[in-house]
Coordinates of C-alpha atoms and ligand atoms in Angstrom, one line a residue:
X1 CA 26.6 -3.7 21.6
X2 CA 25.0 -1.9 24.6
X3 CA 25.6 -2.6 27.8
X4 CA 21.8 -2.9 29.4
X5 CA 22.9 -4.2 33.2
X6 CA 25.3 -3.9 35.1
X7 CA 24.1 -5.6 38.3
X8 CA 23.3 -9.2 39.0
X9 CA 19.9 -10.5 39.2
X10 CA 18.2 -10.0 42.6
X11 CA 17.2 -13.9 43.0
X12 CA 14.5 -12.8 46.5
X13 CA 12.6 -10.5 44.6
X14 CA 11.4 -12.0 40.9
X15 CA 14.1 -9.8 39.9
X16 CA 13.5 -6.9 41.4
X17 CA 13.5 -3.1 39.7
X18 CA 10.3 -3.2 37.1
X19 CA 10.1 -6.9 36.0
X20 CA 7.3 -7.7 38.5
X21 CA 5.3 -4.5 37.3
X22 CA 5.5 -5.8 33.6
X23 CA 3.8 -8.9 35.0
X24 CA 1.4 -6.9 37.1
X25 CA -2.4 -8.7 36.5
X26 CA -3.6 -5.2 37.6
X27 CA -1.9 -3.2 34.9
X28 CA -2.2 -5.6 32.6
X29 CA -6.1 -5.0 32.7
X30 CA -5.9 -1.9 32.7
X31 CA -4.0 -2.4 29.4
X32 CA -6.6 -4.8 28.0
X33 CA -9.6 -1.7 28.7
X34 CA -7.2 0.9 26.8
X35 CA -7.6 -1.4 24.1
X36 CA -10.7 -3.1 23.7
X37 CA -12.1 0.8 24.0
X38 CA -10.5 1.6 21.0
X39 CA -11.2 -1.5 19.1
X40 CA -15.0 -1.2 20.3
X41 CA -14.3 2.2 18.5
X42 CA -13.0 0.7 15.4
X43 CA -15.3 -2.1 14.9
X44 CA -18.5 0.5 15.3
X45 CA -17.3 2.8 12.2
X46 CA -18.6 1.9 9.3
X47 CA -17.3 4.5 6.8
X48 CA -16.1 3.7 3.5
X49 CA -12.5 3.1 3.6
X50 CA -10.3 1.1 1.7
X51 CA -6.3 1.9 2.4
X52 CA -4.3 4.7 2.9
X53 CA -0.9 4.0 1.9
X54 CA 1.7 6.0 4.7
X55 CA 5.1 5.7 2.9
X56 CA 7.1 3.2 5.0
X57 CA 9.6 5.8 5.8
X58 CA 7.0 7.9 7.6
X59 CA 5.6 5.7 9.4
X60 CA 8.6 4.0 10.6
X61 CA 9.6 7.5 11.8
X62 CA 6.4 7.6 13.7
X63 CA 7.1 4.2 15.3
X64 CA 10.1 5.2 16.4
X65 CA 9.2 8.1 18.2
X66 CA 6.9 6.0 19.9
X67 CA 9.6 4.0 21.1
X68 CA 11.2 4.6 25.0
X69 CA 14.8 6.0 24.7
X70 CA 15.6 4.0 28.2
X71 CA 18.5 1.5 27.5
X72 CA 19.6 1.0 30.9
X73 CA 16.8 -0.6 33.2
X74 CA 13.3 -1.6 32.2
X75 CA 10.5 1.9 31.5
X76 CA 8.4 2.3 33.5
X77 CA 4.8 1.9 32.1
X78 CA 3.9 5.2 30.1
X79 CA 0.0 5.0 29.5
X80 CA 0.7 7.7 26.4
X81 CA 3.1 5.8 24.4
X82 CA 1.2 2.6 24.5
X83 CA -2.3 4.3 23.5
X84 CA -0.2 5.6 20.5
X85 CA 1.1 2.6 19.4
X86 CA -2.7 1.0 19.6
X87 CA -3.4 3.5 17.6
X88 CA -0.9 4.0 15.0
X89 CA -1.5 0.2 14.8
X90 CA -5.3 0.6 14.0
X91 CA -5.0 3.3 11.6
X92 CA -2.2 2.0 9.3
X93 CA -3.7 -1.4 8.6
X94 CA -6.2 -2.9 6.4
X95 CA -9.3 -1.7 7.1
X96 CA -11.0 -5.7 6.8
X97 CA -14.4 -4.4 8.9
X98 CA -15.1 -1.4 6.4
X99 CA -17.1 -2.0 3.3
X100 CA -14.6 -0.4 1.0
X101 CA -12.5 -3.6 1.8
X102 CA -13.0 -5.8 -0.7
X103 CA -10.3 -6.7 -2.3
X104 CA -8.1 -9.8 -0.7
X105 CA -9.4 -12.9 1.1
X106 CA -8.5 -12.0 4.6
X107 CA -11.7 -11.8 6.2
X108 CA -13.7 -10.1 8.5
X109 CA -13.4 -11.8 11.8
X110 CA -16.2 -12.5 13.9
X111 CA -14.8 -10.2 17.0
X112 CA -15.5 -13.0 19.6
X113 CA -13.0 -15.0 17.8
X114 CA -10.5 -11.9 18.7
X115 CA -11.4 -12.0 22.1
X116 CA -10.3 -15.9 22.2
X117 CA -7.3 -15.1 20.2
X118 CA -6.1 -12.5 22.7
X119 CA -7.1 -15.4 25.3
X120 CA -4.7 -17.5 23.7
X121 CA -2.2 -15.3 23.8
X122 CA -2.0 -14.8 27.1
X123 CA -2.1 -18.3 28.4
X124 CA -0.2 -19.6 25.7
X125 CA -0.9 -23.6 25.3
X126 CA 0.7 -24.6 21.9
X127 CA -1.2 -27.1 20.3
X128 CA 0.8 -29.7 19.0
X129 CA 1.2 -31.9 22.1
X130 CA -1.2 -32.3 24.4
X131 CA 0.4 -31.9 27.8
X132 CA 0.7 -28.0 26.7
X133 CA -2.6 -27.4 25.4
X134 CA -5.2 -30.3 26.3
X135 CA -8.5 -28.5 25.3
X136 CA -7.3 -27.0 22.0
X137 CA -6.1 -30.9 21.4
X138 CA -10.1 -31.7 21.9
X139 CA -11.2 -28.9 20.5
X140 CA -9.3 -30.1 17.1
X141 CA -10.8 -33.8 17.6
X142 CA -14.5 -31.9 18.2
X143 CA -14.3 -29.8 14.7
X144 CA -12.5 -32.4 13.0
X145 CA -16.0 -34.6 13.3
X146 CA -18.4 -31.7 13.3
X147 CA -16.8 -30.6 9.9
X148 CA -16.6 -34.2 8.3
X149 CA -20.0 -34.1 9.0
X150 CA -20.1 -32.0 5.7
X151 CA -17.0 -34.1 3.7
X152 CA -18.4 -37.3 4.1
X153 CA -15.6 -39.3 5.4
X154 CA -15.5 -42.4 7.4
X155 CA -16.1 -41.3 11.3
X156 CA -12.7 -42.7 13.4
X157 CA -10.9 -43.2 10.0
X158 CA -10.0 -40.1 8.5
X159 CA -7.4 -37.4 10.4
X160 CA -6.9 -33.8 10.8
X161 CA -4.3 -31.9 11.8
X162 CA -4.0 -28.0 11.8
X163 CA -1.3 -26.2 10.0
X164 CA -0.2 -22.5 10.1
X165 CA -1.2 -21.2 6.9
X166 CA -2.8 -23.3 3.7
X167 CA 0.6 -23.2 2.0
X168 CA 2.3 -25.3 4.6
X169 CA -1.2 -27.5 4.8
X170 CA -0.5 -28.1 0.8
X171 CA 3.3 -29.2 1.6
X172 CA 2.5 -31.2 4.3
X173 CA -0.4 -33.0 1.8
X174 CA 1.9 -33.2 -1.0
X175 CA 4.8 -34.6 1.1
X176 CA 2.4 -37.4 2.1
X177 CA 1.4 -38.1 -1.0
X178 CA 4.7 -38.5 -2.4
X179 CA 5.9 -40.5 0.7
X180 CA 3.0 -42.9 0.1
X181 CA 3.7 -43.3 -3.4
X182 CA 7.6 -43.1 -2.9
X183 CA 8.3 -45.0 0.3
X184 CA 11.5 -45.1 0.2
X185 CA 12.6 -41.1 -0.4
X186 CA 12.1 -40.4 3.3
X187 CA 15.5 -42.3 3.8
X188 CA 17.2 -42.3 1.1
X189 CA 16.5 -39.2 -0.9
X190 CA 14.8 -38.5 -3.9
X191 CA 17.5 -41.3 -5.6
X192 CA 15.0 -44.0 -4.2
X193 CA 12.7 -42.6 -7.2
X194 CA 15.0 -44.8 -8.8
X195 CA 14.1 -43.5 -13.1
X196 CA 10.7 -42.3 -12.3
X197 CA 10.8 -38.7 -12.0
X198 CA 7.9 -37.4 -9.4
X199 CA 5.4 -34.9 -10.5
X200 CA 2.5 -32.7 -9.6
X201 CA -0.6 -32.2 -11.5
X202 CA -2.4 -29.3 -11.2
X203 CA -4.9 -27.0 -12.8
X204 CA -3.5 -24.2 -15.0
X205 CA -4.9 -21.7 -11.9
X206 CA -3.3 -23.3 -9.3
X207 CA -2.4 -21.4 -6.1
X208 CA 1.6 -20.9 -5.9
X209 CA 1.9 -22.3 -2.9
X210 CA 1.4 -25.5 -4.6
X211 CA 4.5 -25.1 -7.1
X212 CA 6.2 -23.5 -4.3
X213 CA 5.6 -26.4 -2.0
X214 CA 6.9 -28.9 -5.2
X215 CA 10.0 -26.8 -5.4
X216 CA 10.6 -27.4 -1.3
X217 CA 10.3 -30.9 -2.0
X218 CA 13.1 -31.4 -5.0
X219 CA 10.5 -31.3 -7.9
X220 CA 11.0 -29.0 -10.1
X221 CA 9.0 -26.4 -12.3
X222 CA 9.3 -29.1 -15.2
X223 CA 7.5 -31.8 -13.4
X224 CA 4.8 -29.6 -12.7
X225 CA 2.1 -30.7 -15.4
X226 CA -0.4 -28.0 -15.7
X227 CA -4.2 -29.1 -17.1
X228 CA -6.1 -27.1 -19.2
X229 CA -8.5 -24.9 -18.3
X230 CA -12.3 -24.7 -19.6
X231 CA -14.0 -21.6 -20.5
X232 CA -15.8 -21.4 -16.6
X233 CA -11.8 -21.4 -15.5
X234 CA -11.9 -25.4 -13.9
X235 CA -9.9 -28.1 -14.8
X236 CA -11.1 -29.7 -18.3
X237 CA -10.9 -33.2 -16.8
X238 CA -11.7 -34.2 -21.0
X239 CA -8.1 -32.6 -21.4
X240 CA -7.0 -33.6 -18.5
X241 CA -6.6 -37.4 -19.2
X242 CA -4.5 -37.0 -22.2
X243 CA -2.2 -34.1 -20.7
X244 CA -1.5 -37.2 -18.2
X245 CA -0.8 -39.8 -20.1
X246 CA 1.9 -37.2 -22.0
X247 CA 3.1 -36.6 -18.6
X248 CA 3.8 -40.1 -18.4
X249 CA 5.0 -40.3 -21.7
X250 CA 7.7 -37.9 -20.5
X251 CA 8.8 -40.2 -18.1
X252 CA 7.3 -38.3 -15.4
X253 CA 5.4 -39.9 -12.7
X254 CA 2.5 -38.0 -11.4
X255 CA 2.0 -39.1 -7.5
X256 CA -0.7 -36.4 -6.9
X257 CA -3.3 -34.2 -8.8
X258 CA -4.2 -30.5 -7.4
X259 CA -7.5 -29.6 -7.2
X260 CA -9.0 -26.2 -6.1
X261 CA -12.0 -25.5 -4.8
X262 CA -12.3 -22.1 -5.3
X263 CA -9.1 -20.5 -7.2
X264 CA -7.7 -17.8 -5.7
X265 CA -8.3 -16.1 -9.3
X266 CA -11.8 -16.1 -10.1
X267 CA -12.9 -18.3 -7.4
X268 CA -13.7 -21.3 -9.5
X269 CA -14.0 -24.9 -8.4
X270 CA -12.9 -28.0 -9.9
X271 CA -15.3 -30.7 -10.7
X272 CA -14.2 -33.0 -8.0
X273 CA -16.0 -36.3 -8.7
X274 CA -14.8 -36.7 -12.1
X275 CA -11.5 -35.9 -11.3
X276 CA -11.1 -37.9 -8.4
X277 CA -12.1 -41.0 -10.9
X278 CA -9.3 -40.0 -13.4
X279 CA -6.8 -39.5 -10.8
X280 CA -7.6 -42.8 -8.6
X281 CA -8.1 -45.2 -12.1
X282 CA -4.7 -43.7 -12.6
X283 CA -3.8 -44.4 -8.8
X284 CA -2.9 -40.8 -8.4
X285 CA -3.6 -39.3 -4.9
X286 CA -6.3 -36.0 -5.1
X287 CA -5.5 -33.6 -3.1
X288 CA -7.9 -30.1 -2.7
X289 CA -7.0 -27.0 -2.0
X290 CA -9.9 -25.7 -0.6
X291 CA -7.9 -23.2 1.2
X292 CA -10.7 -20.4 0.0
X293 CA -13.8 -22.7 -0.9
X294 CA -13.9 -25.5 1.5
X295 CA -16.1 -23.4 4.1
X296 CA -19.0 -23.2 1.3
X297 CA -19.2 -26.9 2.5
X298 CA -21.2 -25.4 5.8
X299 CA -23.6 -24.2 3.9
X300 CA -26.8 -25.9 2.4
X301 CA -26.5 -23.6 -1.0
X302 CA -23.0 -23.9 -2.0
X303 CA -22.4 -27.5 -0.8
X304 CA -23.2 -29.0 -4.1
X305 CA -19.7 -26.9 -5.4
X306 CA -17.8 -29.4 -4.0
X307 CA -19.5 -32.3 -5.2
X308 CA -17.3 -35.8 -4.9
X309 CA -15.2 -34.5 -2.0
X310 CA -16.0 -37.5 -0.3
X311 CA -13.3 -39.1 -2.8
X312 CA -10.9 -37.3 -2.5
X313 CA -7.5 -38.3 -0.3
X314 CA -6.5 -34.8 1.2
X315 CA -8.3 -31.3 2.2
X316 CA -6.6 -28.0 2.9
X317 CA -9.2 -25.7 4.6
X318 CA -8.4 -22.2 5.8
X319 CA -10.9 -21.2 8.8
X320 CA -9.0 -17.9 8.4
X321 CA -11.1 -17.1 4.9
X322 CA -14.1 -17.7 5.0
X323 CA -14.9 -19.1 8.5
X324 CA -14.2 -15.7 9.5
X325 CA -11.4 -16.3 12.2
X326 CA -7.9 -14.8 12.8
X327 CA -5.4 -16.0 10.7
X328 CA -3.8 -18.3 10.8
X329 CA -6.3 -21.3 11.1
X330 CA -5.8 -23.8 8.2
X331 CA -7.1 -27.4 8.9
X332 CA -5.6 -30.1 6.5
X333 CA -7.9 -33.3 6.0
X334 CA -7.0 -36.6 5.4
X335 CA -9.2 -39.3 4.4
X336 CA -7.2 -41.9 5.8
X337 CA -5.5 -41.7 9.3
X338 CA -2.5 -43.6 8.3
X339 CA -1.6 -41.3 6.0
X340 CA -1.7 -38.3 7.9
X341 CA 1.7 -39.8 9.9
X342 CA 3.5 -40.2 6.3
X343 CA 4.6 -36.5 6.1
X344 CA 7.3 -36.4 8.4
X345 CA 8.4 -39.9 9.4
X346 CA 10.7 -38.7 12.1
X347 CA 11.7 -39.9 15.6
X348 CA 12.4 -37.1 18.5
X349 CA 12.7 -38.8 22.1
X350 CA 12.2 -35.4 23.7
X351 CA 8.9 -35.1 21.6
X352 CA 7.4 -38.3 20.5
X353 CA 6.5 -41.1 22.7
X354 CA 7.3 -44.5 22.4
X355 CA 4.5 -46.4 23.6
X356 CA 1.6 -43.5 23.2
X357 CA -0.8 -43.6 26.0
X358 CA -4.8 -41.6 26.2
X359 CA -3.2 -38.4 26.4
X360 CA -0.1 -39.1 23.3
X361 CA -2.8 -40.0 21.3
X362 CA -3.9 -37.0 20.9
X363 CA -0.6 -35.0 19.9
X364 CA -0.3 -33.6 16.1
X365 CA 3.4 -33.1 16.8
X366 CA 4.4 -36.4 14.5
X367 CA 2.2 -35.2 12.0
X368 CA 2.7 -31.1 11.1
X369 CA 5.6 -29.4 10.4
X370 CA 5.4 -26.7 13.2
X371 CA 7.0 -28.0 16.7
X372 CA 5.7 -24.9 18.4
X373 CA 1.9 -24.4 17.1
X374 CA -0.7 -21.5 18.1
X375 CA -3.8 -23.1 19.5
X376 CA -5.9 -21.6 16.4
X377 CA -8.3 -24.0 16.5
X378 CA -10.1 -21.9 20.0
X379 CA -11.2 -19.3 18.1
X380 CA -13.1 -21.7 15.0
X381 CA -14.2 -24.0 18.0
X382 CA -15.5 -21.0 20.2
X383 CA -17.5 -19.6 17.3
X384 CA -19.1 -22.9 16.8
X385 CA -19.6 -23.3 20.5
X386 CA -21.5 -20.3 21.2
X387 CA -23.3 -20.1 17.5
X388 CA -23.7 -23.1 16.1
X389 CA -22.6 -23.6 12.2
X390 CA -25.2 -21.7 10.8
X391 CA -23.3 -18.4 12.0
X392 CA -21.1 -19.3 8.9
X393 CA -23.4 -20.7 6.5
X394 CA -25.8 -17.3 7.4
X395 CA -22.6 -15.4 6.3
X396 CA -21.4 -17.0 3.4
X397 CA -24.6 -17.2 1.6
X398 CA -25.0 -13.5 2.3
X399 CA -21.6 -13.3 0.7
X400 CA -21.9 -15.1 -2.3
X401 CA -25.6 -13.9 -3.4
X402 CA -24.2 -10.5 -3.3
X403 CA -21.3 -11.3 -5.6
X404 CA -24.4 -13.0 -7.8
X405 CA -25.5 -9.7 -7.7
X406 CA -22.5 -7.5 -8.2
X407 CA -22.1 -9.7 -11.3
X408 CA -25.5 -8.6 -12.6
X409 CA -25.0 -4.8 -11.6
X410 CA -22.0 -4.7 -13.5
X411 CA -24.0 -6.9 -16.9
X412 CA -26.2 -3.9 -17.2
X413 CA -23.7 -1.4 -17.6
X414 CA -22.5 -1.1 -20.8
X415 CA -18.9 0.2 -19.7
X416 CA -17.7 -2.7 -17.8
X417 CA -17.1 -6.4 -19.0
X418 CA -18.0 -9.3 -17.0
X419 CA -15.9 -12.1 -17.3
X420 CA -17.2 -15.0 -15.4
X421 CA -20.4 -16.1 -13.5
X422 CA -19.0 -16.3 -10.3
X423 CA -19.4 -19.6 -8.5
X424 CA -18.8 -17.8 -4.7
X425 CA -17.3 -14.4 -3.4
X426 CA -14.8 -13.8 -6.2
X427 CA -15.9 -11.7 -8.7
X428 CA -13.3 -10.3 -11.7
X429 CA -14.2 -7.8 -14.4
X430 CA -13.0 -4.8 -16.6
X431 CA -13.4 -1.1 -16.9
X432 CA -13.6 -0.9 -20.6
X433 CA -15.1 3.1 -21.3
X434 CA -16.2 3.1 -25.2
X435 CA -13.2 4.3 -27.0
X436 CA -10.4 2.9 -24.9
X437 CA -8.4 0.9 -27.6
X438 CA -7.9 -2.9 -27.3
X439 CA -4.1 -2.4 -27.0
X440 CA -4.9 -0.6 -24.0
X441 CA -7.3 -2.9 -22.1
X442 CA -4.6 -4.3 -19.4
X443 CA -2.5 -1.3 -18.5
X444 CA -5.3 0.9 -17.8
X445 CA -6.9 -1.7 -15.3
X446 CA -3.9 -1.7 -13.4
X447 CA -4.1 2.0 -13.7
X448 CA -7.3 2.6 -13.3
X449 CA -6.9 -0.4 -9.7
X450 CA -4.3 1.7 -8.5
X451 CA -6.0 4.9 -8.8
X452 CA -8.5 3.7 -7.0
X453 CA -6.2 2.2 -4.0
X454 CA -4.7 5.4 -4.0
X455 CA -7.9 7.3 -3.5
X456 CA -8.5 5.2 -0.7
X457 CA -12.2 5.0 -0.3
X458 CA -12.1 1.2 -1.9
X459 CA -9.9 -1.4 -1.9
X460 CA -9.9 -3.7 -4.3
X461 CA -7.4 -5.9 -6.3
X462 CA -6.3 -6.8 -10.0
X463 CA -5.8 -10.4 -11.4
X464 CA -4.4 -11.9 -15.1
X465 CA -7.2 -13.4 -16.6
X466 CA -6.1 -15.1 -20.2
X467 CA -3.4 -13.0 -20.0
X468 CA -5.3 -9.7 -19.2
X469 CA -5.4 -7.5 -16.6
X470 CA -9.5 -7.5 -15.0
X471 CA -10.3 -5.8 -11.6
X472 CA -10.9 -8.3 -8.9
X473 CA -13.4 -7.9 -5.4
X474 CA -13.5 -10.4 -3.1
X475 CA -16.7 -10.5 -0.8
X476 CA -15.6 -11.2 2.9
X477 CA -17.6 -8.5 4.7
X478 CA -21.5 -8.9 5.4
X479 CA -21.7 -5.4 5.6
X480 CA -21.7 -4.4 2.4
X481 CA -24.2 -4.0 0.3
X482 CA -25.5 -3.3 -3.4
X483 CA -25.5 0.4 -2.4
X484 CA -21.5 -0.1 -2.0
X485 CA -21.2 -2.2 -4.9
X486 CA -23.2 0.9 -7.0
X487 CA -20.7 3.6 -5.6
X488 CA -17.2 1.6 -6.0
X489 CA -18.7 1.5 -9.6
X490 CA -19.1 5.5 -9.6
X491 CA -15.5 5.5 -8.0
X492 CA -13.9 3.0 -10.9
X493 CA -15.3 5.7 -13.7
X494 CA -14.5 8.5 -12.2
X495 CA -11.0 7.3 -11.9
X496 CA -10.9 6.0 -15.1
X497 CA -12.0 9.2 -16.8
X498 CA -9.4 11.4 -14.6
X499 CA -6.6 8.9 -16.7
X500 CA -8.4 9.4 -19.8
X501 CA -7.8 12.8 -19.5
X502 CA -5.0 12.8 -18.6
X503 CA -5.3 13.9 -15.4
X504 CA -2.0 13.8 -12.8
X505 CA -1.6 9.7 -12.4
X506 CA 1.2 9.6 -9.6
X507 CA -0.6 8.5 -6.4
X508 CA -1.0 11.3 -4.3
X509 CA 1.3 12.4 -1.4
X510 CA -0.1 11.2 2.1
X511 CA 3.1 12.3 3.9
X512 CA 1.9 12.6 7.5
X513 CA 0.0 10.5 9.6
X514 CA -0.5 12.3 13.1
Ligands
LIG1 C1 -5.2 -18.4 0.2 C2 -4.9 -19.6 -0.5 C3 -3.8 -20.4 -0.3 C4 -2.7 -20.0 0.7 O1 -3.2 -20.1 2.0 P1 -2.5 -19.3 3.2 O2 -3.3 -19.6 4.3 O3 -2.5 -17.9 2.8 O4 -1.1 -19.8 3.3 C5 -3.7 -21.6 -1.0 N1 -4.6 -21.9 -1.9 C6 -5.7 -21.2 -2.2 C7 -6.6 -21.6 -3.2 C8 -5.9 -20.0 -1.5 O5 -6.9 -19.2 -1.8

């Protein structure tokens, strides 16, 4: 180890030496000016990019020369190094405000949702109790009935918390659910199942961090019972029934059903309604994951995609898709209140209060699994503030009619194979050039994708569908427009040809940086 003081603390002085100057309000806007000039920079370019790969061994050479070489006292502030570390941060990442993103579902933020973030930051008020942060507590009471405005619940029965991330919303949801119908597996363990082995049904599409979030809780990959799938990729709730009743044939007890709205695949929702009737006649709990889709319920257009969420028993919502925020802001829904206490049934005198009073009432700390939380409900609540829902309803219809319209670029071209009608900003499809054999079909997507990334004008992703490679874009930027859509087209072929003839296919060398 390295010895980095040798004298005591001076008590009179905050410390003394640097300390105070790392505090300094003066420098620290100073700081804040250096950087929101270079993000004003960053947010105004709007050429085509889509990544540029640094190898990892480059770039961490490049951090660490960044890095001070003081190991005794504190550095003093060096203006240089910091700019380059702003930038080497802006350069290197995912370029989510360029329209040759399009290819995962981290969005676009809204940049005044930024500016709260970096708000947040500073004051730091975690959110799960409210003594630490009292207006992101409201805040989360506000957009918990503006948004069931759109689900349809009971006002002053149902319950939201917020979660880090839509995988830990889908734990917390499925850990209620199997408290509720297991009562007695909080105590004792998953022996108080007594013979009944719990399960999970899902839809054969499911996002992982559902079978992930089963295998946290003891159940394991074989009492996962996957439904089958109909030919527009939802949940064939006429297979469905029978595939239960096997289940419990089995000797497996299903406690919840998974529904997506919007799969992370194709972006396909479940028919809600008729499965929240199969699942409650079977007194099953429904659960969504409408970690990509819920948003659509904001807007007047797409609403109707998640028909008969009003039945359902839990939401997972991720404001960090398509609301446009900074991730992470995932809200999880609960139709009932009392259930929303049923995922962690834990006592903590230094946390929980007895005998809750105005202000206890409103703490989330009994309820999610995070003890320290960020306040990410400022940035959704700000937006909605200043804007008004529309903002995101505006967006997202932009966003989905111009997948609609991707989908019918790509139908008139005779070299590429459409493989759903997309129901929002998902859209997967092939590159399939006349001659290219059938044997052939999945390798050279995942070719052709990574020649593509590599060329890093567009960046897009790749997806299984029945077991095939297809090319997947997902819409999160408003900014882009047919014209793109036209010349990532141009850009598939022409890397598609360059493999067809054999052309050099290791990605090329992007060894510096500076
Ligand atoms: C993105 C996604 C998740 C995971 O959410 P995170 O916020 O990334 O943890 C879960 N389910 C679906 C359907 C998703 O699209």
């Amino acid at each position: 180890m390295t010895e980095t003081r040798s004298t005591p603390p001076e008590l009179d002085d905050g410390g003394g030496g640097l300390l105070p100057a790392a505090f300094d309000p003066q420098l620290f806007r100073e700081n804040s000016e250096t950087a929101l000039g270079k993000l004003e920079k960053h947010l105004s370019d709007q050429s085509i990019r889509g990544l540029e790969l640094t190898d990892p061994a480059v770039l961490t050479a490049a951090a660490r020369s960044l890095m001070t070489a003081e190991q005794e006292r504190i550095a003093a502030f060096d203006e240089e190094r910091f700019s380059g570390i702003l930038d080497l941060y802006l350069r290197t990442g995912i370029q989510v405000h360029s329209p040759g993103y399009m290819g995962r579902q981290f969005s676009g933020v809204v940049p005044l949702s930024g500016v709260v973030d970096f708000v947040s930051s500073v004051v730091n008020q975690p959110s799960s109790f409210y003594e630490a942060g009292q207006l992101p507590n409201v805040a989360e009471r506000i957009m918990a009935d503006e948004l069931n405005r759109f689900i349809g619940w009971e006002p002053g029965r149902f319950a939201m918390v917020t979660t880090s991330g839509g995988s830990l919303a889908n734990l917390t949801a499925l850990l209620a659910a199997r408290n509720t119908a297991f009562p007695g597996v909080w105590a004792r363990g998953t022996a108080a199942a007594g013979r009944d082995r719990p399960a999970v049904a899902v839809g054969a599409d499911v996002h992982y961090s559902v079978s992930r979030a089963a295998g946290v809780m003891g159940i394991g990959e074989d009492q996962i019972v996957r439904l089958p799938l109909d030919d527009a990729h939802c949940i064939d709730v006429g297979r469905a029934g029978p595939a239960l009743t096997a289940a419990a044939g089995r000797g497996l007890r299903v406690f919840c059903l998974v529904a997506s709205a919007g799969t992370t695949s194709v972006g396909a929702f479940d028919p809600l309604d008729e499965l929240a009737d199969l699942a409650h006649a079977r007194g099953i709990w429904l659960h969504v994951d409408g970690a990509h889709g819920a948003s659509l319920l904001v807007s007047d257009r797409q609403r109707h995609l998640l028909r008969g969420i009003d039945k359902a028993d839990s939401l997972t919502w991720d404001a960090h898709k398509m609301m446009f925020v900074p991730a992470p802001c995932t809200l999880l829904f609960y139709r009932d209140k009392a259930h929303s206490r049923g995922a962690f049934r834990q006592q903590a005198s230094y946390v929980f209060d007895e005998e809750p009073d105005i202000y206890t009432a409103l703490d989330s700390g009994d309820k999610n699994f995070e003890c320290t939380k960020r306040p990410m409900i400022m940035t959704l609540w700000t937006l909605w503030a200043m804007y008004g829902p529309a903002l995101f309803a505006e967006k997202i219809d932009y966003l989905c009619a111009l997948t609609a319209r991707a989908h019918d670029i790509l139908e008139a071209e005779p070299d590429f194979e459409t493989i759903h009608r997309p129901d929002a900003n998902i859209l997967c499809f092939r590159y399939r050039p006349a001659g290219l054999p059938e044997s052939e079909v999945h390798r050279f997507q995942v070719a052709v994708r990574n020649r593509v990334k590599f060329q890093g004008n567009y960046f897009i992703s790749k997806v299984d569908v029945h077991g095939v490679a297809a090319l997947r874009v997902v819409m999160m930027n408003h900014q882009i427009t047919p014209a793109h859509i036209r010349m990532l087209l141009a850009e598939i072929r022409k890397a598609g040809q360059e493999l067809l003839d054999g052309a050099e296919t290791r990605e090329p060398q992007k060894g510096t940086i500076l």
